[in-house]
Amino acid sequence: MLRPILRLGDSILSEPARAVGEITPEIETLIDDMIETMYAAPGIGLAAPQVGVPLRVAVVDLSLGKRGGELFTLVNPEFVEREGMQLEEEGCLSVPGFNATVARPARVIVRALDRTGASHIVEGTNLLARALQHEFDHLDGLLFLDRLRGIKRDLIVRRIRKMQRAGRW
Ligand SMILES: [Zn+2]
C-alpha cells in the first residue's frame, strides 16, 4: 500500500526515531509499504519517519527496483565505518523540487537487521554511501538541508515557507 510522504514542516521529520524491538507483522507491512512508496515516488531511498512512523527503518535501492539484489532493507542500522568525503547534489522526497550540494562520506559500512531480523552488512561507496547516510540522517531527525551552510539553507527554507503560505506545499 502506498503511504503519503511527509514534507518538511511536519514535526515527525525532525525527531529522532526509536529502535525497532522485534520484527512484527506490522513492521513487515511497513517495510513492504515503504518499498512500494519509494518505487512509486520514484526515489532511491525512504526512511520510516517520512511516512509518519518514528521507527529506525529505511529502504534503499539505487536501481529503483529495476535490478535484483540492489534493494537494502535496514532495520536499526548502525555505522561500522565511515571514511572520506564526497560533494554531490542531492534531494529528498520530503523536500520535493529542491536540490543542493551536500558533503557526505565517500564510503560507509553499515550493520543492520534485514526484514527477517537477521543481521547483515552493507558496504557502499559513492551514491550508495550518500543514500545510506541520507536515510540515516532521517532516522536522527535530520534533513539534507540541516547539512547545508546557513545562507543556502535559509534561502531554500524561505522559498518553502512562501509556498506553504500560498498553500502550494
Ligand atoms: Zn530524504
JSON list of C-alpha atoms and ligand atoms in Angstrom, two decimals:
[
{"chain": "A", "resi": 1, "resn": "MET", "atom": "CA", "xyz": [0.00, 0.00, 0.00]},
{"chain": "A", "resi": 2, "resn": "LEU", "atom": "CA", "xyz": [1.25, 3.45, -0.86]},
{"chain": "A", "resi": 3, "resn": "ARG", "atom": "CA", "xyz": [1.71, 5.75, 2.10]},
{"chain": "A", "resi": 4, "resn": "PRO", "atom": "CA", "xyz": [1.74, 9.55, 1.88]},
{"chain": "A", "resi": 5, "resn": "ILE", "atom": "CA", "xyz": [5.22, 11.06, 2.17]},
{"chain": "A", "resi": 6, "resn": "LEU", "atom": "CA", "xyz": [5.50, 13.81, 4.78]},
{"chain": "A", "resi": 7, "resn": "ARG", "atom": "CA", "xyz": [7.12, 17.07, 3.79]},
{"chain": "A", "resi": 8, "resn": "LEU", "atom": "CA", "xyz": [9.43, 19.46, 5.55]},
{"chain": "A", "resi": 9, "resn": "GLY", "atom": "CA", "xyz": [7.42, 21.21, 8.23]},
{"chain": "A", "resi": 10, "resn": "ASP", "atom": "CA", "xyz": [6.00, 18.00, 9.70]},
{"chain": "A", "resi": 11, "resn": "SER", "atom": "CA", "xyz": [7.45, 17.56, 13.19]},
{"chain": "A", "resi": 12, "resn": "ILE", "atom": "CA", "xyz": [7.99, 13.78, 12.81]},
{"chain": "A", "resi": 13, "resn": "LEU", "atom": "CA", "xyz": [10.74, 14.56, 10.29]},
{"chain": "A", "resi": 14, "resn": "SER", "atom": "CA", "xyz": [12.75, 16.46, 12.88]},
{"chain": "A", "resi": 15, "resn": "GLU", "atom": "CA", "xyz": [12.51, 13.93, 15.71]},
{"chain": "A", "resi": 16, "resn": "PRO", "atom": "CA", "xyz": [14.91, 11.02, 16.31]},
{"chain": "A", "resi": 17, "resn": "ALA", "atom": "CA", "xyz": [13.25, 7.68, 15.54]},
{"chain": "A", "resi": 18, "resn": "ARG", "atom": "CA", "xyz": [13.03, 4.78, 18.02]},
{"chain": "A", "resi": 19, "resn": "ALA", "atom": "CA", "xyz": [14.72, 1.41, 17.57]},
{"chain": "A", "resi": 20, "resn": "VAL", "atom": "CA", "xyz": [12.54, -1.50, 16.42]},
{"chain": "A", "resi": 21, "resn": "GLY", "atom": "CA", "xyz": [12.06, -4.05, 19.24]},
{"chain": "A", "resi": 22, "resn": "GLU", "atom": "CA", "xyz": [11.15, -7.04, 17.09]},
{"chain": "A", "resi": 23, "resn": "ILE", "atom": "CA", "xyz": [10.06, -7.67, 13.51]},
{"chain": "A", "resi": 24, "resn": "THR", "atom": "CA", "xyz": [6.30, -7.99, 13.87]},
{"chain": "A", "resi": 25, "resn": "PRO", "atom": "CA", "xyz": [3.80, -8.42, 11.00]},
{"chain": "A", "resi": 26, "resn": "GLU", "atom": "CA", "xyz": [3.16, -4.65, 11.33]},
{"chain": "A", "resi": 27, "resn": "ILE", "atom": "CA", "xyz": [6.87, -3.95, 10.72]},
{"chain": "A", "resi": 28, "resn": "GLU", "atom": "CA", "xyz": [6.85, -6.28, 7.68]},
{"chain": "A", "resi": 29, "resn": "THR", "atom": "CA", "xyz": [3.84, -4.42, 6.30]},
{"chain": "A", "resi": 30, "resn": "LEU", "atom": "CA", "xyz": [5.60, -1.11, 6.97]},
{"chain": "A", "resi": 31, "resn": "ILE", "atom": "CA", "xyz": [8.67, -2.35, 5.03]},
{"chain": "A", "resi": 32, "resn": "ASP", "atom": "CA", "xyz": [6.51, -3.54, 2.09]},
{"chain": "A", "resi": 33, "resn": "ASP", "atom": "CA", "xyz": [4.65, -0.22, 2.01]},
{"chain": "A", "resi": 34, "resn": "MET", "atom": "CA", "xyz": [7.88, 1.76, 2.19]},
{"chain": "A", "resi": 35, "resn": "ILE", "atom": "CA", "xyz": [9.38, -0.16, -0.75]},
{"chain": "A", "resi": 36, "resn": "GLU", "atom": "CA", "xyz": [6.21, 0.35, -2.81]},
{"chain": "A", "resi": 37, "resn": "THR", "atom": "CA", "xyz": [6.08, 4.04, -1.89]},
{"chain": "A", "resi": 38, "resn": "MET", "atom": "CA", "xyz": [9.79, 4.54, -2.69]},
{"chain": "A", "resi": 39, "resn": "TYR", "atom": "CA", "xyz": [9.43, 2.94, -6.15]},
{"chain": "A", "resi": 40, "resn": "ALA", "atom": "CA", "xyz": [6.24, 4.88, -6.92]},
{"chain": "A", "resi": 41, "resn": "ALA", "atom": "CA", "xyz": [7.72, 8.26, -5.94]},
{"chain": "A", "resi": 42, "resn": "PRO", "atom": "CA", "xyz": [10.23, 7.38, -7.53]},
{"chain": "A", "resi": 43, "resn": "GLY", "atom": "CA", "xyz": [13.13, 7.63, -5.12]},
{"chain": "A", "resi": 44, "resn": "ILE", "atom": "CA", "xyz": [16.30, 5.71, -4.29]},
{"chain": "A", "resi": 45, "resn": "GLY", "atom": "CA", "xyz": [15.69, 5.72, -0.54]},
{"chain": "A", "resi": 46, "resn": "LEU", "atom": "CA", "xyz": [12.99, 6.18, 2.06]},
{"chain": "A", "resi": 47, "resn": "ALA", "atom": "CA", "xyz": [13.02, 6.27, 5.86]},
{"chain": "A", "resi": 48, "resn": "ALA", "atom": "CA", "xyz": [10.06, 5.36, 8.08]},
{"chain": "A", "resi": 49, "resn": "PRO", "atom": "CA", "xyz": [9.69, 8.86, 9.59]},
{"chain": "A", "resi": 50, "resn": "GLN", "atom": "CA", "xyz": [8.99, 10.11, 6.05]},
{"chain": "A", "resi": 51, "resn": "VAL", "atom": "CA", "xyz": [5.78, 8.07, 6.06]},
{"chain": "A", "resi": 52, "resn": "GLY", "atom": "CA", "xyz": [4.94, 9.18, 9.59]},
{"chain": "A", "resi": 53, "resn": "VAL", "atom": "CA", "xyz": [6.34, 6.19, 11.51]},
{"chain": "A", "resi": 54, "resn": "PRO", "atom": "CA", "xyz": [9.06, 7.21, 14.01]},
{"chain": "A", "resi": 55, "resn": "LEU", "atom": "CA", "xyz": [10.97, 3.91, 13.88]},
{"chain": "A", "resi": 56, "resn": "ARG", "atom": "CA", "xyz": [14.53, 3.15, 12.75]},
{"chain": "A", "resi": 57, "resn": "VAL", "atom": "CA", "xyz": [13.66, 1.52, 9.42]},
{"chain": "A", "resi": 58, "resn": "ALA", "atom": "CA", "xyz": [14.94, 2.58, 5.98]},
{"chain": "A", "resi": 59, "resn": "VAL", "atom": "CA", "xyz": [14.96, 1.14, 2.47]},
{"chain": "A", "resi": 60, "resn": "VAL", "atom": "CA", "xyz": [17.46, 1.95, -0.30]},
{"chain": "A", "resi": 61, "resn": "ASP", "atom": "CA", "xyz": [17.55, 0.81, -3.93]},
{"chain": "A", "resi": 62, "resn": "LEU", "atom": "CA", "xyz": [19.71, 2.75, -6.37]},
{"chain": "A", "resi": 63, "resn": "SER", "atom": "CA", "xyz": [18.17, 0.79, -9.29]},
{"chain": "A", "resi": 64, "resn": "LEU", "atom": "CA", "xyz": [14.60, 1.94, -8.43]},
{"chain": "A", "resi": 65, "resn": "GLY", "atom": "CA", "xyz": [13.57, -1.71, -8.47]},
{"chain": "A", "resi": 66, "resn": "LYS", "atom": "CA", "xyz": [14.92, -2.35, -11.98]},
{"chain": "A", "resi": 67, "resn": "ARG", "atom": "CA", "xyz": [17.71, -4.72, -10.94]},
{"chain": "A", "resi": 68, "resn": "GLY", "atom": "CA", "xyz": [17.56, -7.57, -8.46]},
{"chain": "A", "resi": 69, "resn": "GLY", "atom": "CA", "xyz": [19.81, -7.62, -5.43]},
{"chain": "A", "resi": 70, "resn": "GLU", "atom": "CA", "xyz": [20.07, -3.85, -5.03]},
{"chain": "A", "resi": 71, "resn": "LEU", "atom": "CA", "xyz": [17.27, -3.43, -2.52]},
{"chain": "A", "resi": 72, "resn": "PHE", "atom": "CA", "xyz": [18.52, -2.99, 1.01]},
{"chain": "A", "resi": 73, "resn": "THR", "atom": "CA", "xyz": [16.18, -3.10, 3.99]},
{"chain": "A", "resi": 74, "resn": "LEU", "atom": "CA", "xyz": [17.78, -1.58, 7.04]},
{"chain": "A", "resi": 75, "resn": "VAL", "atom": "CA", "xyz": [16.26, -2.06, 10.48]},
{"chain": "A", "resi": 76, "resn": "ASN", "atom": "CA", "xyz": [18.08, -0.45, 13.42]},
{"chain": "A", "resi": 77, "resn": "PRO", "atom": "CA", "xyz": [21.09, 0.38, 11.23]},
{"chain": "A", "resi": 78, "resn": "GLU", "atom": "CA", "xyz": [24.41, 1.48, 12.68]},
{"chain": "A", "resi": 79, "resn": "PHE", "atom": "CA", "xyz": [27.62, 2.62, 11.08]},
{"chain": "A", "resi": 80, "resn": "VAL", "atom": "CA", "xyz": [30.58, 0.28, 11.37]},
{"chain": "A", "resi": 81, "resn": "GLU", "atom": "CA", "xyz": [32.83, 2.57, 9.33]},
{"chain": "A", "resi": 82, "resn": "ARG", "atom": "CA", "xyz": [32.65, 5.92, 7.54]},
{"chain": "A", "resi": 83, "resn": "GLU", "atom": "CA", "xyz": [35.50, 7.43, 5.62]},
{"chain": "A", "resi": 84, "resn": "GLY", "atom": "CA", "xyz": [36.42, 10.01, 3.03]},
{"chain": "A", "resi": 85, "resn": "MET", "atom": "CA", "xyz": [34.25, 12.82, 1.70]},
{"chain": "A", "resi": 86, "resn": "GLN", "atom": "CA", "xyz": [32.22, 13.45, -1.45]},
{"chain": "A", "resi": 87, "resn": "LEU", "atom": "CA", "xyz": [30.41, 16.57, -2.62]},
{"chain": "A", "resi": 88, "resn": "GLU", "atom": "CA", "xyz": [27.40, 15.97, -4.89]},
{"chain": "A", "resi": 89, "resn": "GLU", "atom": "CA", "xyz": [23.92, 17.31, -5.44]},
{"chain": "A", "resi": 90, "resn": "GLU", "atom": "CA", "xyz": [21.13, 15.57, -3.65]},
{"chain": "A", "resi": 91, "resn": "GLY", "atom": "CA", "xyz": [17.45, 15.95, -3.00]},
{"chain": "A", "resi": 92, "resn": "CYS", "atom": "CA", "xyz": [14.80, 14.39, -0.79]},
{"chain": "A", "resi": 93, "resn": "LEU", "atom": "CA", "xyz": [11.26, 13.12, -1.30]},
{"chain": "A", "resi": 94, "resn": "SER", "atom": "CA", "xyz": [10.27, 15.21, 1.74]},
{"chain": "A", "resi": 95, "resn": "VAL", "atom": "CA", "xyz": [11.70, 18.38, 0.16]},
{"chain": "A", "resi": 96, "resn": "PRO", "atom": "CA", "xyz": [10.45, 18.00, -3.42]},
{"chain": "A", "resi": 97, "resn": "GLY", "atom": "CA", "xyz": [11.76, 20.39, -6.04]},
{"chain": "A", "resi": 98, "resn": "PHE", "atom": "CA", "xyz": [14.90, 21.39, -4.17]},
{"chain": "A", "resi": 99, "resn": "ASN", "atom": "CA", "xyz": [18.45, 20.13, -4.60]},
{"chain": "A", "resi": 100, "resn": "ALA", "atom": "CA", "xyz": [21.71, 21.15, -3.01]},
{"chain": "A", "resi": 101, "resn": "THR", "atom": "CA", "xyz": [25.32, 20.04, -2.83]},
{"chain": "A", "resi": 102, "resn": "VAL", "atom": "CA", "xyz": [25.88, 18.15, 0.40]},
{"chain": "A", "resi": 103, "resn": "ALA", "atom": "CA", "xyz": [29.12, 16.79, 1.87]},
{"chain": "A", "resi": 104, "resn": "ARG", "atom": "CA", "xyz": [28.82, 13.07, 2.62]},
{"chain": "A", "resi": 105, "resn": "PRO", "atom": "CA", "xyz": [31.24, 10.25, 3.42]},
{"chain": "A", "resi": 106, "resn": "ALA", "atom": "CA", "xyz": [32.73, 8.60, 0.32]},
{"chain": "A", "resi": 107, "resn": "ARG", "atom": "CA", "xyz": [32.45, 5.11, 1.79]},
{"chain": "A", "resi": 108, "resn": "VAL", "atom": "CA", "xyz": [30.37, 3.61, 4.56]},
{"chain": "A", "resi": 109, "resn": "ILE", "atom": "CA", "xyz": [29.90, 0.21, 6.11]},
{"chain": "A", "resi": 110, "resn": "VAL", "atom": "CA", "xyz": [26.55, -0.32, 7.81]},
{"chain": "A", "resi": 111, "resn": "ARG", "atom": "CA", "xyz": [25.30, -3.13, 10.01]},
{"chain": "A", "resi": 112, "resn": "ALA", "atom": "CA", "xyz": [21.54, -3.57, 10.19]},
{"chain": "A", "resi": 113, "resn": "LEU", "atom": "CA", "xyz": [18.82, -6.17, 10.58]},
{"chain": "A", "resi": 114, "resn": "ASP", "atom": "CA", "xyz": [17.00, -7.27, 7.44]},
{"chain": "A", "resi": 115, "resn": "ARG", "atom": "CA", "xyz": [13.27, -7.97, 7.22]},
{"chain": "A", "resi": 116, "resn": "THR", "atom": "CA", "xyz": [13.73, -11.42, 8.76]},
{"chain": "A", "resi": 117, "resn": "GLY", "atom": "CA", "xyz": [15.58, -9.96, 11.73]},
{"chain": "A", "resi": 118, "resn": "ALA", "atom": "CA", "xyz": [18.95, -11.29, 10.56]},
{"chain": "A", "resi": 119, "resn": "SER", "atom": "CA", "xyz": [21.99, -9.06, 10.90]},
{"chain": "A", "resi": 120, "resn": "HIS", "atom": "CA", "xyz": [23.66, -8.07, 7.64]},
{"chain": "A", "resi": 121, "resn": "ILE", "atom": "CA", "xyz": [26.41, -5.76, 6.45]},
{"chain": "A", "resi": 122, "resn": "VAL", "atom": "CA", "xyz": [26.05, -3.27, 3.61]},
{"chain": "A", "resi": 123, "resn": "GLU", "atom": "CA", "xyz": [29.11, -1.59, 2.16]},
{"chain": "A", "resi": 124, "resn": "GLY", "atom": "CA", "xyz": [28.58, 1.44, -0.04]},
{"chain": "A", "resi": 125, "resn": "THR", "atom": "CA", "xyz": [30.72, 3.90, -1.95]},
{"chain": "A", "resi": 126, "resn": "ASN", "atom": "CA", "xyz": [29.76, 7.00, -3.93]},
{"chain": "A", "resi": 127, "resn": "LEU", "atom": "CA", "xyz": [25.97, 7.22, -4.46]},
{"chain": "A", "resi": 128, "resn": "LEU", "atom": "CA", "xyz": [25.18, 4.25, -2.20]},
{"chain": "A", "resi": 129, "resn": "ALA", "atom": "CA", "xyz": [27.26, 5.76, 0.63]},
{"chain": "A", "resi": 130, "resn": "ARG", "atom": "CA", "xyz": [25.41, 9.05, 0.07]},
{"chain": "A", "resi": 131, "resn": "ALA", "atom": "CA", "xyz": [21.98, 7.39, 0.10]},
{"chain": "A", "resi": 132, "resn": "LEU", "atom": "CA", "xyz": [22.76, 5.37, 3.24]},
{"chain": "A", "resi": 133, "resn": "GLN", "atom": "CA", "xyz": [23.98, 8.46, 5.09]},
{"chain": "A", "resi": 134, "resn": "HIS", "atom": "CA", "xyz": [20.94, 10.45, 3.87]},
{"chain": "A", "resi": 135, "resn": "GLU", "atom": "CA", "xyz": [18.50, 7.82, 5.20]},
{"chain": "A", "resi": 136, "resn": "PHE", "atom": "CA", "xyz": [20.42, 7.54, 8.47]},
{"chain": "A", "resi": 137, "resn": "ASP", "atom": "CA", "xyz": [20.02, 11.26, 8.92]},
{"chain": "A", "resi": 138, "resn": "HIS", "atom": "CA", "xyz": [16.23, 10.87, 8.62]},
{"chain": "A", "resi": 139, "resn": "LEU", "atom": "CA", "xyz": [16.34, 8.37, 11.49]},
{"chain": "A", "resi": 140, "resn": "ASP", "atom": "CA", "xyz": [18.10, 11.01, 13.57]},
{"chain": "A", "resi": 141, "resn": "GLY", "atom": "CA", "xyz": [15.58, 13.71, 12.65]},
{"chain": "A", "resi": 142, "resn": "LEU", "atom": "CA", "xyz": [17.85, 15.45, 10.13]},
{"chain": "A", "resi": 143, "resn": "LEU", "atom": "CA", "xyz": [17.09, 16.55, 6.58]},
{"chain": "A", "resi": 144, "resn": "PHE", "atom": "CA", "xyz": [19.77, 17.28, 3.97]},
{"chain": "A", "resi": 145, "resn": "LEU", "atom": "CA", "xyz": [19.00, 20.96, 4.49]},
{"chain": "A", "resi": 146, "resn": "ASP", "atom": "CA", "xyz": [20.39, 20.61, 8.01]},
{"chain": "A", "resi": 147, "resn": "ARG", "atom": "CA", "xyz": [23.75, 19.67, 6.45]},
{"chain": "A", "resi": 148, "resn": "LEU", "atom": "CA", "xyz": [23.93, 22.91, 4.46]},
{"chain": "A", "resi": 149, "resn": "ARG", "atom": "CA", "xyz": [25.61, 26.13, 5.47]},
{"chain": "A", "resi": 150, "resn": "GLY", "atom": "CA", "xyz": [23.35, 28.88, 6.80]},
{"chain": "A", "resi": 151, "resn": "ILE", "atom": "CA", "xyz": [22.74, 31.05, 3.75]},
{"chain": "A", "resi": 152, "resn": "LYS", "atom": "CA", "xyz": [21.97, 28.20, 1.36]},
{"chain": "A", "resi": 153, "resn": "ARG", "atom": "CA", "xyz": [19.67, 26.56, 3.88]},
{"chain": "A", "resi": 154, "resn": "ASP", "atom": "CA", "xyz": [17.87, 29.82, 4.69]},
{"chain": "A", "resi": 155, "resn": "LEU", "atom": "CA", "xyz": [17.25, 30.50, 1.01]},
{"chain": "A", "resi": 156, "resn": "ILE", "atom": "CA", "xyz": [15.54, 27.14, 0.47]},
{"chain": "A", "resi": 157, "resn": "VAL", "atom": "CA", "xyz": [13.59, 27.33, 3.76]},
{"chain": "A", "resi": 158, "resn": "ARG", "atom": "CA", "xyz": [12.35, 30.84, 2.86]},
{"chain": "A", "resi": 159, "resn": "ARG", "atom": "CA", "xyz": [11.13, 29.65, -0.53]},
{"chain": "A", "resi": 160, "resn": "ILE", "atom": "CA", "xyz": [9.34, 26.68, 1.08]},
{"chain": "A", "resi": 161, "resn": "ARG", "atom": "CA", "xyz": [7.70, 28.94, 3.70]},
{"chain": "A", "resi": 162, "resn": "LYS", "atom": "CA", "xyz": [6.42, 31.12, 0.89]},
{"chain": "A", "resi": 163, "resn": "MET", "atom": "CA", "xyz": [4.98, 28.02, -0.83]},
{"chain": "A", "resi": 164, "resn": "GLN", "atom": "CA", "xyz": [3.43, 26.90, 2.48]},
{"chain": "A", "resi": 165, "resn": "ARG", "atom": "CA", "xyz": [1.72, 30.27, 2.91]},
{"chain": "A", "resi": 166, "resn": "ALA", "atom": "CA", "xyz": [0.41, 30.06, -0.63]},
{"chain": "A", "resi": 167, "resn": "GLY", "atom": "CA", "xyz": [-0.93, 26.57, 0.07]},
{"chain": "A", "resi": 168, "resn": "ARG", "atom": "CA", "xyz": [1.38, 25.02, -2.52]},
{"chain": "A", "resi": 169, "resn": "TRP", "atom": "CA", "xyz": [3.42, 22.77, -0.18]},
{"chain": "B", "resi": 1, "resn": "ZN", "atom": "ZN", "xyz": [15.24, 12.23, 2.31]}
]
